[in-house]
PDB file of C-alpha atoms and ligand atoms in Angstrom:
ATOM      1  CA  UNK A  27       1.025  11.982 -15.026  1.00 40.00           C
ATOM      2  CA  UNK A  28       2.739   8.607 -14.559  1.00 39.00           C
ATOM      3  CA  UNK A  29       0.712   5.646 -15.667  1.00 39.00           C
ATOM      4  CA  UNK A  30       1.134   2.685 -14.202  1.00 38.00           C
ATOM      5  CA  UNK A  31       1.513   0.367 -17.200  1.00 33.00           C
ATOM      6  CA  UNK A  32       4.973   0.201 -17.618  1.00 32.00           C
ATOM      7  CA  UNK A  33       5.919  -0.865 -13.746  1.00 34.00           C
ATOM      8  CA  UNK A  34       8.014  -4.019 -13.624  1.00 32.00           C
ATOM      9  CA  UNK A  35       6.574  -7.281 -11.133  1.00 34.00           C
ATOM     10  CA  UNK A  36       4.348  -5.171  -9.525  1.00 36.00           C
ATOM     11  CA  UNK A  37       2.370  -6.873  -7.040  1.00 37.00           C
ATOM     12  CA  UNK A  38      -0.978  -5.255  -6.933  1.00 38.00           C
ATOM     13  CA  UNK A  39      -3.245  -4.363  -4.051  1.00 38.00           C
ATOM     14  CA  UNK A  40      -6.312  -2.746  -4.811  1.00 36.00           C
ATOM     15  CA  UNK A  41      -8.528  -1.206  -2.314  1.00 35.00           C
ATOM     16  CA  UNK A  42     -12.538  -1.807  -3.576  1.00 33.00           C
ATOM     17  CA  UNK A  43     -15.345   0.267  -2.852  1.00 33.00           C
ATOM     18  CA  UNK A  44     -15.560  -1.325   0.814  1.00 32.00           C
ATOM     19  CA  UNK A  45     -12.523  -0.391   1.949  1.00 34.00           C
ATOM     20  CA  UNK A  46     -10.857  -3.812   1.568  1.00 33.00           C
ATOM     21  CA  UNK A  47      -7.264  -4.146   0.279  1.00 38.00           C
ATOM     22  CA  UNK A  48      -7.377  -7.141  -2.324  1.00 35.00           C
ATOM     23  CA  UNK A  49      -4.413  -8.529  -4.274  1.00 35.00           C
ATOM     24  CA  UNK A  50      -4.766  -8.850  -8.014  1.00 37.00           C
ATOM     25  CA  UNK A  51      -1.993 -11.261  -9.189  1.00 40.00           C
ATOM     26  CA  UNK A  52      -0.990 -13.528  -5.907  1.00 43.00           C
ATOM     27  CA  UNK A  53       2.966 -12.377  -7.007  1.00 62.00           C
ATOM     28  CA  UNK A  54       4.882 -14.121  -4.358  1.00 71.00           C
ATOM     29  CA  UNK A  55       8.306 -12.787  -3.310  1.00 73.00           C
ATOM     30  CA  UNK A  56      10.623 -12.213  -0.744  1.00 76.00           C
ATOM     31  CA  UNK A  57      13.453  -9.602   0.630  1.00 76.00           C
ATOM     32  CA  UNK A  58      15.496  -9.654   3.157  1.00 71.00           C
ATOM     33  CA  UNK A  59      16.723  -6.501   4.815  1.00 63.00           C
ATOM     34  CA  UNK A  60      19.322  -5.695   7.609  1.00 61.00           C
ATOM     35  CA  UNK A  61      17.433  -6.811   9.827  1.00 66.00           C
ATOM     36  CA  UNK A  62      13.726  -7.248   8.744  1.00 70.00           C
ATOM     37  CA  UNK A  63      12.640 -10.290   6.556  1.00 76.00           C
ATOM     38  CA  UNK A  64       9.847  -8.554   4.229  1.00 79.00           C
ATOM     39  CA  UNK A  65       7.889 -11.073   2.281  1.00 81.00           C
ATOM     40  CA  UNK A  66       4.490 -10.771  -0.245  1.00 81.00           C
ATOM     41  CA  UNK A  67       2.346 -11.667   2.752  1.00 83.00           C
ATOM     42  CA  UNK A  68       4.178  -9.167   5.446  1.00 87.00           C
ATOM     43  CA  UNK A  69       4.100  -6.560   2.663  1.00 88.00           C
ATOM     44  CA  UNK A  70       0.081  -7.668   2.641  1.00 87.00           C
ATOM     45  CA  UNK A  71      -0.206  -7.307   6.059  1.00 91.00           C
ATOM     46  CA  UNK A  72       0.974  -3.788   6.750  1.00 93.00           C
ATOM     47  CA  UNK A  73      -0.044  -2.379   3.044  1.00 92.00           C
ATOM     48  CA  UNK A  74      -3.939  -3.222   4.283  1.00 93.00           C
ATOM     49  CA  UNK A  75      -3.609  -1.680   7.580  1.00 95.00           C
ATOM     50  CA  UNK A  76      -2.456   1.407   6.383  1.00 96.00           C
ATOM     51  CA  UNK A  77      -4.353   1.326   3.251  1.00 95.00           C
ATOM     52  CA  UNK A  78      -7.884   0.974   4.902  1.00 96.00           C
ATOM     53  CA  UNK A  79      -6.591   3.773   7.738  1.00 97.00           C
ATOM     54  CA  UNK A  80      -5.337   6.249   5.036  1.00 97.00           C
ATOM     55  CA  UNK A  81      -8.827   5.917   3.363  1.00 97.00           C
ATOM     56  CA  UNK A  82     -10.550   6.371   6.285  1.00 97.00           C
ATOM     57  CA  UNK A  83      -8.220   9.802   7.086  1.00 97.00           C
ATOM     58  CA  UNK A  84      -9.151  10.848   3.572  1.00 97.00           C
ATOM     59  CA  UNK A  85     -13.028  10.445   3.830  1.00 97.00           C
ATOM     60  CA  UNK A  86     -12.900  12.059   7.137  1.00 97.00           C
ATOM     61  CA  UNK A  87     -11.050  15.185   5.989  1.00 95.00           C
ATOM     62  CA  UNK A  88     -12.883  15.311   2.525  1.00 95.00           C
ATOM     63  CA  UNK A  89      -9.718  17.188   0.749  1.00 94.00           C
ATOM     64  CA  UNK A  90     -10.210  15.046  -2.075  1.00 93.00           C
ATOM     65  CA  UNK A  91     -12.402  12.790  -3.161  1.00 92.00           C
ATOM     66  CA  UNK A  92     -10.659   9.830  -4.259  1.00 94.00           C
ATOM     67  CA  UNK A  93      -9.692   7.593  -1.226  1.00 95.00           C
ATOM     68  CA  UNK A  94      -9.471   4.238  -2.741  1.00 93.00           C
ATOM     69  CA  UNK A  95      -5.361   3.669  -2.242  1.00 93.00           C
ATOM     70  CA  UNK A  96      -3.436   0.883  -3.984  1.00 88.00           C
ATOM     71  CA  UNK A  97      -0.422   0.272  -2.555  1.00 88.00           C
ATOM     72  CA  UNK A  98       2.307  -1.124  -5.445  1.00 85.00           C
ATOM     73  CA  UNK A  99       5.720  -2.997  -4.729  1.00 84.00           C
ATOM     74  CA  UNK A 100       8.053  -2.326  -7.594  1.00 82.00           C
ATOM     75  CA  UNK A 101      10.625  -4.945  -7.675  1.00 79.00           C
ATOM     76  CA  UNK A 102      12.640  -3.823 -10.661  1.00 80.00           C
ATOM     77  CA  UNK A 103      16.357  -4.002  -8.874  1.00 79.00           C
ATOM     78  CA  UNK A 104      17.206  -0.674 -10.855  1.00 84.00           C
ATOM     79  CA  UNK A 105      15.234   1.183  -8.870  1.00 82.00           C
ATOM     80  CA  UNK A 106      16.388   3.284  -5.860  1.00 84.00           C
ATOM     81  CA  UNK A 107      15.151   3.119  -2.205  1.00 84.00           C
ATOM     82  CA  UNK A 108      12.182   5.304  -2.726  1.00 85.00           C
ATOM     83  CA  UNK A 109       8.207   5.523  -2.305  1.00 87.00           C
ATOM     84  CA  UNK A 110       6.485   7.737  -4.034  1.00 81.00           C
ATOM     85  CA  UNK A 111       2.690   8.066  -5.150  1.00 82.00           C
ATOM     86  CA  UNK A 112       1.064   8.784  -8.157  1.00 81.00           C
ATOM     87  CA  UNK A 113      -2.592   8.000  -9.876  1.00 83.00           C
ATOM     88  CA  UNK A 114      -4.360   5.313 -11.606  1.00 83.00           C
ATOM     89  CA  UNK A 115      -6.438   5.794 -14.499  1.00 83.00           C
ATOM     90  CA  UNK A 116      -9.048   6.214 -12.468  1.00 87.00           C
ATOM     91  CA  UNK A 117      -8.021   9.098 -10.312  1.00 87.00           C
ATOM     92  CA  UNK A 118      -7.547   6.767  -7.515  1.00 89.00           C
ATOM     93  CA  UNK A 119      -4.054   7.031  -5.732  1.00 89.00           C
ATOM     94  CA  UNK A 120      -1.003   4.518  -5.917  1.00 86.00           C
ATOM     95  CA  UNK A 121       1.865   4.080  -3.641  1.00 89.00           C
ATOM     96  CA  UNK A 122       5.036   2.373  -5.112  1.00 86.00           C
ATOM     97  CA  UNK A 123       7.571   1.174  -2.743  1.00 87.00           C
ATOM     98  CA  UNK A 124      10.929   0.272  -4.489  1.00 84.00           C
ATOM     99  CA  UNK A 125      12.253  -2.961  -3.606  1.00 84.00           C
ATOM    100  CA  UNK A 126      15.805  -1.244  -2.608  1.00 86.00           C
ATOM    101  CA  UNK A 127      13.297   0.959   0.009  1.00 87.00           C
ATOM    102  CA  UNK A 128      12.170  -2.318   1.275  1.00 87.00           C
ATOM    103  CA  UNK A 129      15.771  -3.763   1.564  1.00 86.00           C
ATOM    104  CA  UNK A 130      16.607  -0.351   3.779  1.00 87.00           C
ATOM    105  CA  UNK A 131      13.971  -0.407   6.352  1.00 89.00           C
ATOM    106  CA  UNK A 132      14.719  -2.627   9.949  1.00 89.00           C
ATOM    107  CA  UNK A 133      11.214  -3.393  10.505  1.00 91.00           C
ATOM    108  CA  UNK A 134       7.219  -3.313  10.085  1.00 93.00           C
ATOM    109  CA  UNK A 135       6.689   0.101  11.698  1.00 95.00           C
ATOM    110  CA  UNK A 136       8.888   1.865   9.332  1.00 94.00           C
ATOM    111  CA  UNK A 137       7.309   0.448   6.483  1.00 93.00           C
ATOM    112  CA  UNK A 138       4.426   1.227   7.505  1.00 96.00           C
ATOM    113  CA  UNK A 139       5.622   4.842   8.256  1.00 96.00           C
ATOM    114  CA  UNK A 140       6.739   5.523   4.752  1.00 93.00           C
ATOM    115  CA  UNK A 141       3.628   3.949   3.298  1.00 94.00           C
ATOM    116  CA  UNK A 142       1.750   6.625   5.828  1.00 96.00           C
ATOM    117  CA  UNK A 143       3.531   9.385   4.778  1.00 94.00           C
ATOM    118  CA  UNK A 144       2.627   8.910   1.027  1.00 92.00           C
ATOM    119  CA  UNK A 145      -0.519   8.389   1.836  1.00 94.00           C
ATOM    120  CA  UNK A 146      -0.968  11.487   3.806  1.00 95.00           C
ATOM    121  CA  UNK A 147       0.328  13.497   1.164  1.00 91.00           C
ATOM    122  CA  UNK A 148      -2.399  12.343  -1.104  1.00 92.00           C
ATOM    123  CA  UNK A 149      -5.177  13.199   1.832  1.00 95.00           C
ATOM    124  CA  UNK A 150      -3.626  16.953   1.926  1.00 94.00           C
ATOM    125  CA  UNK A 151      -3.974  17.124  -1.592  1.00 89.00           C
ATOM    126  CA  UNK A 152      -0.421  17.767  -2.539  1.00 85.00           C
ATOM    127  CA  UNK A 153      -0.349  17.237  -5.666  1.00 74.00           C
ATOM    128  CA  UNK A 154      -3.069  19.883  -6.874  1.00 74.00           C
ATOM    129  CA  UNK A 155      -1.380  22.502  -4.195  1.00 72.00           C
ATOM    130  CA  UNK A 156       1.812  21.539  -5.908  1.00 67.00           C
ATOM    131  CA  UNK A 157       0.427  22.601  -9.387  1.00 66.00           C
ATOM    132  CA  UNK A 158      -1.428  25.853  -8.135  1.00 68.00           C
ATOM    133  CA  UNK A 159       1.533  26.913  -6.266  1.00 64.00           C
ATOM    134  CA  UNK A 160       3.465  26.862  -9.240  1.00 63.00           C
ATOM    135  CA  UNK A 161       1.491  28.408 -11.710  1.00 67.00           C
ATOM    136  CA  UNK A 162       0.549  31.235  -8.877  1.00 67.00           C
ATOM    137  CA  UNK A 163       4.587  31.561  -8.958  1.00 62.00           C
ATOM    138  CA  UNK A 164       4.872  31.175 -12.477  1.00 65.00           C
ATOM    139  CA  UNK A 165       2.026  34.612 -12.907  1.00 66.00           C
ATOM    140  CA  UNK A 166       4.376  36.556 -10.271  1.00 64.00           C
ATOM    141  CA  UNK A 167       7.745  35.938 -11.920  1.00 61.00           C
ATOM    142  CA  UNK A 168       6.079  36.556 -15.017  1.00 65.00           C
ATOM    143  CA  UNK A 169       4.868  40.108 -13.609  1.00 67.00           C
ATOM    144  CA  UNK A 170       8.303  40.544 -12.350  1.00 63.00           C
ATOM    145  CA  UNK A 171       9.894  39.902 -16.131  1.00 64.00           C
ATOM    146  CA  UNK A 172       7.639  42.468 -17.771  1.00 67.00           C
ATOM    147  CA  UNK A 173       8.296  45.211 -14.972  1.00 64.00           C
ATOM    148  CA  UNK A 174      12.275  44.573 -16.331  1.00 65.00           C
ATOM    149  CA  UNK A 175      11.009  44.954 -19.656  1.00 66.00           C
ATOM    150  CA  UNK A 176      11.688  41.169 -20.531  1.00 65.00           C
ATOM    151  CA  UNK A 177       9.696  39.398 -23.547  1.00 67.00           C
ATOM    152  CA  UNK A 178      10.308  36.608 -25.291  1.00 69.00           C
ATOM    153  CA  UNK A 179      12.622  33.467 -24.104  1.00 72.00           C
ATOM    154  CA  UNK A 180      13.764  36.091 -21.265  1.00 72.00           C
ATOM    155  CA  UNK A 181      10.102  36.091 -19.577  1.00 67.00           C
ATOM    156  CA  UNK A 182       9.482  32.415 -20.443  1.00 73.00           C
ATOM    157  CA  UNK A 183      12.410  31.784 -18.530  1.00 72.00           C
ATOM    158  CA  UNK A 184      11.666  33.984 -15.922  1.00 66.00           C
ATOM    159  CA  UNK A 185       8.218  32.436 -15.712  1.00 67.00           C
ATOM    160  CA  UNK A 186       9.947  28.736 -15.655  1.00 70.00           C
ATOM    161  CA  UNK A 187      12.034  29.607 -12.574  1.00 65.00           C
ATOM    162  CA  UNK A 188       8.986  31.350 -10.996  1.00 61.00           C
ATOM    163  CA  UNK A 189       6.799  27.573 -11.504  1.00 62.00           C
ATOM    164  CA  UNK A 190       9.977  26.033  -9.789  1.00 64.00           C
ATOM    165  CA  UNK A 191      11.112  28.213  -7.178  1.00 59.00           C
ATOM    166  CA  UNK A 192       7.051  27.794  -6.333  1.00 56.00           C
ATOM    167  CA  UNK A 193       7.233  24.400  -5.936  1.00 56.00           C
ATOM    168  CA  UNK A 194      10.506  24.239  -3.880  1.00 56.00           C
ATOM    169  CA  UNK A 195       9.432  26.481  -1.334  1.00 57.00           C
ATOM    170  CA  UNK A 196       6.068  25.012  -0.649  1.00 69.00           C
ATOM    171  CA  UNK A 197       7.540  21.352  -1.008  1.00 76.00           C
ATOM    172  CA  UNK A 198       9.307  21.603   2.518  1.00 80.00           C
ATOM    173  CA  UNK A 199       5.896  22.380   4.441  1.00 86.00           C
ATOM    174  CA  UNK A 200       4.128  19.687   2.607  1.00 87.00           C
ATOM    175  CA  UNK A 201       6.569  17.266   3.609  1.00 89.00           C
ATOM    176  CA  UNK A 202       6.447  18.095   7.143  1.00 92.00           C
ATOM    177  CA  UNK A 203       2.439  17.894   6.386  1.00 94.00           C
ATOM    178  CA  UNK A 204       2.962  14.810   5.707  1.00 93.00           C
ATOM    179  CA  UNK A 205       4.981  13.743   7.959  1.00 95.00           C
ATOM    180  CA  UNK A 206       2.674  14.900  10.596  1.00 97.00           C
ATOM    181  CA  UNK A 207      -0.832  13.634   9.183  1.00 97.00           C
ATOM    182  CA  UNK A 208       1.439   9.966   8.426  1.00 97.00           C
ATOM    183  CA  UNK A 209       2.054   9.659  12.204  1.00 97.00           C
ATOM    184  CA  UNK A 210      -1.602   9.397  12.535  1.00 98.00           C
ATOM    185  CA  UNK A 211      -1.980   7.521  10.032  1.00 98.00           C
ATOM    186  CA  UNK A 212       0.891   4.869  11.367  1.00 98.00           C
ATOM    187  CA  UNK A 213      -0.530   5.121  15.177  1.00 98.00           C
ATOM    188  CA  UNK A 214      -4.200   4.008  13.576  1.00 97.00           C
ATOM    189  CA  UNK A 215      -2.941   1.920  11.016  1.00 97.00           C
ATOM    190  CA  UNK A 216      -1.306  -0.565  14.817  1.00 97.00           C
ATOM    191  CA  UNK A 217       2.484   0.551  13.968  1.00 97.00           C
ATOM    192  CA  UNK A 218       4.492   2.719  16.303  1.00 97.00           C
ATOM    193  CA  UNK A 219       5.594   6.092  15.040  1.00 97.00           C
ATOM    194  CA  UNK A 220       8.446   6.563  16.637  1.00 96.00           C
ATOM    195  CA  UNK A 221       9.763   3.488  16.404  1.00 95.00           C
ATOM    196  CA  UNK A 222       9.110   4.182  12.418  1.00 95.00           C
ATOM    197  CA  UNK A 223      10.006   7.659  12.488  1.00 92.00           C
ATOM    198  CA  UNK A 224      13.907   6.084  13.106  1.00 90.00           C
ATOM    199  CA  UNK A 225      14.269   5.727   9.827  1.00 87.00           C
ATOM    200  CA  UNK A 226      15.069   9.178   9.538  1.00 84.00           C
ATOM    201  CA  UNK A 227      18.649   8.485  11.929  1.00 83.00           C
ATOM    202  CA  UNK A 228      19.896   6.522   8.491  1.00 81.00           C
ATOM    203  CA  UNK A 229      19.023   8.702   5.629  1.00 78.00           C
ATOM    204  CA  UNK A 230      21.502  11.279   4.656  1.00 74.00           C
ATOM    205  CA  UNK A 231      19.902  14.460   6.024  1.00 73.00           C
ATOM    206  CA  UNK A 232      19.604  17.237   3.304  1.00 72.00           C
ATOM    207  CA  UNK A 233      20.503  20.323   5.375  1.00 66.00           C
ATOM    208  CA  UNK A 234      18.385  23.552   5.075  1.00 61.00           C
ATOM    209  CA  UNK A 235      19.059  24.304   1.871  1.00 59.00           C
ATOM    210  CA  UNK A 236      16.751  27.360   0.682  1.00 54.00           C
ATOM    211  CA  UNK A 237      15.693  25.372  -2.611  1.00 53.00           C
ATOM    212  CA  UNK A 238      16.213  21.358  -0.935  1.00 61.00           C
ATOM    213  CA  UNK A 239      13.179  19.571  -1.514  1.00 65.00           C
ATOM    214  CA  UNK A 240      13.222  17.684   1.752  1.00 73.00           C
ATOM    215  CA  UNK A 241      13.230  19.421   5.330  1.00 81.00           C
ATOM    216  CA  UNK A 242      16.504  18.475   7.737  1.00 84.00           C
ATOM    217  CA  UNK A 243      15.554  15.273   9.532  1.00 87.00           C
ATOM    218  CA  UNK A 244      15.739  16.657  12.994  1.00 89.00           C
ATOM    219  CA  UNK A 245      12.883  19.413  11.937  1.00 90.00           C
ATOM    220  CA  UNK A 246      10.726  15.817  10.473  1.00 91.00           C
ATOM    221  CA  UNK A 247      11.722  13.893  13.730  1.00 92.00           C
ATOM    222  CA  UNK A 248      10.675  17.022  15.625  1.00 94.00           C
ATOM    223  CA  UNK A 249       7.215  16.712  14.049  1.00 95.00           C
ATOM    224  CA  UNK A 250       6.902  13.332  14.737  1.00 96.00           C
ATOM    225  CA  UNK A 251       7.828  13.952  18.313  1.00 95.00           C
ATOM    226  CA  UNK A 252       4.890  16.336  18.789  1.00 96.00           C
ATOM    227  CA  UNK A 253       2.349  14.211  17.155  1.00 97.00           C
ATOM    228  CA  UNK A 254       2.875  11.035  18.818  1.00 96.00           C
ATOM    229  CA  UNK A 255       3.001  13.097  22.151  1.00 96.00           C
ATOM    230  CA  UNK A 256      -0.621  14.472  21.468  1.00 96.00           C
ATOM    231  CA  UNK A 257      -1.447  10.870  20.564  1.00 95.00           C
ATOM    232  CA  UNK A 258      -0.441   9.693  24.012  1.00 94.00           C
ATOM    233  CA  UNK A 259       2.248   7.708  22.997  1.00 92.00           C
ATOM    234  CA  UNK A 260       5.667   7.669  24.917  1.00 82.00           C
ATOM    235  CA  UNK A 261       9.400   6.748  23.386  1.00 73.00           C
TER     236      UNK A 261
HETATM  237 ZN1  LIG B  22       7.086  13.184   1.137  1.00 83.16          ZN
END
């Protein structure tokens, strides 16, 4: 697992026990995007809101049982536009943002969208799905090798593929999981949606590749569509 130790300028928000997003080192900084000035206190602002609505998804669905999010910045200029999550050594989850993510998005709602999707994929309990999955995989390719009278480097091979192909094929549903339970999440958190959910008409869209990672946007937009519609909201 990823520690956290090595993370360049982070500024760090830590959710306590009540719920309440504070920051640890007062880093100040500022980014300008497109369109979208993004500063240490807007950053603040929306990380808070989500953070305290993600937690309160997370005790309400009980999946896991560590809610307490911190919600990271990583300002290293190296880094590409990408948010991700991870764990403290504490169990408790982190989402990084990458400063280049923060330069791409056009305003607070999308932000706040991508910080809802991580956040959502920690409530699901993706990560421990993602494991299981693979070594579920792993046994079946592994059955498969000996029934073609494999041994050796053959079946550990065989058993390698199985772990990944596992994890490829299940990664697609959790991301539209997530994209789904983030919408919420956004909606609660005071950001629109679908006004976040736009991001998606700027990233390069991966296709429907059989082992892709990521859905095609129009299948995540689709999902965001739905939700926000049972949510009442309207484009
Ligand atoms: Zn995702």
């Amino acid at each position: 697992m990823r520690r956290l130790t090595f993370l360049l300028f982070p500024l760090v928000l830590t959710a306590c026990s009540a719920g309440v997003l504070r920051v640890q080192p007062a880093a100040e900084w500022s980014l300008d995007s497109d369109a979208f000035q993004v500063d240490a206190a807007a950053f603040r602002d929306i990380s808070r809101q989500v953070g305290d609505e993600a937690r309160a998804e997370c005790l309400r669905q009980a999946k896991v049982n560590n809610c307490d999010f911190t919600i990271l910045v990583d300002l290293n200029p190296r880094a590409s536009a990408n948010a991700f999550q991870t764990l403290d050594e504490d169990d408790q989850p982190v989402i990084i943002v990458t400063r280049a993510m923060i330069q791409s998005v056009q305003n607070p709602d999308e932000l706040a969208f991508v910080m809802g999707h991580e956040a959502a994929h920690h409530v699901l309990g993706h990560i421990a799905r993602q494991s299981e999955n693979a070594q579920e995989s792993a046994v079946i390719f592994n059955e498969l090798g000996k029934l073609h009278g494999e041994g050796g480097e053959d079946l550990e091979r065989t058993q390698k593929l199985g772990a990944e192909v596992g994890v490829q094929v299940n990664v697609k549903a959790f991301e539209l999981e997530a994209d789904q339970l983030g919408t919420i999440i956004t909606h609660n958190a005071g950001y629109n949606p679908l006004v976040g959910a736009k991001y998606f008409d700027r990233i390069p869209d991966p296709g429907d590749q059989f082992l892709g990672t990521h859905p095609p946007n129009a299948a995540r937009v689709q999902i965001v569509l739905e939700t926000a519609k049972q949510l009442g909201l309207t484009q």
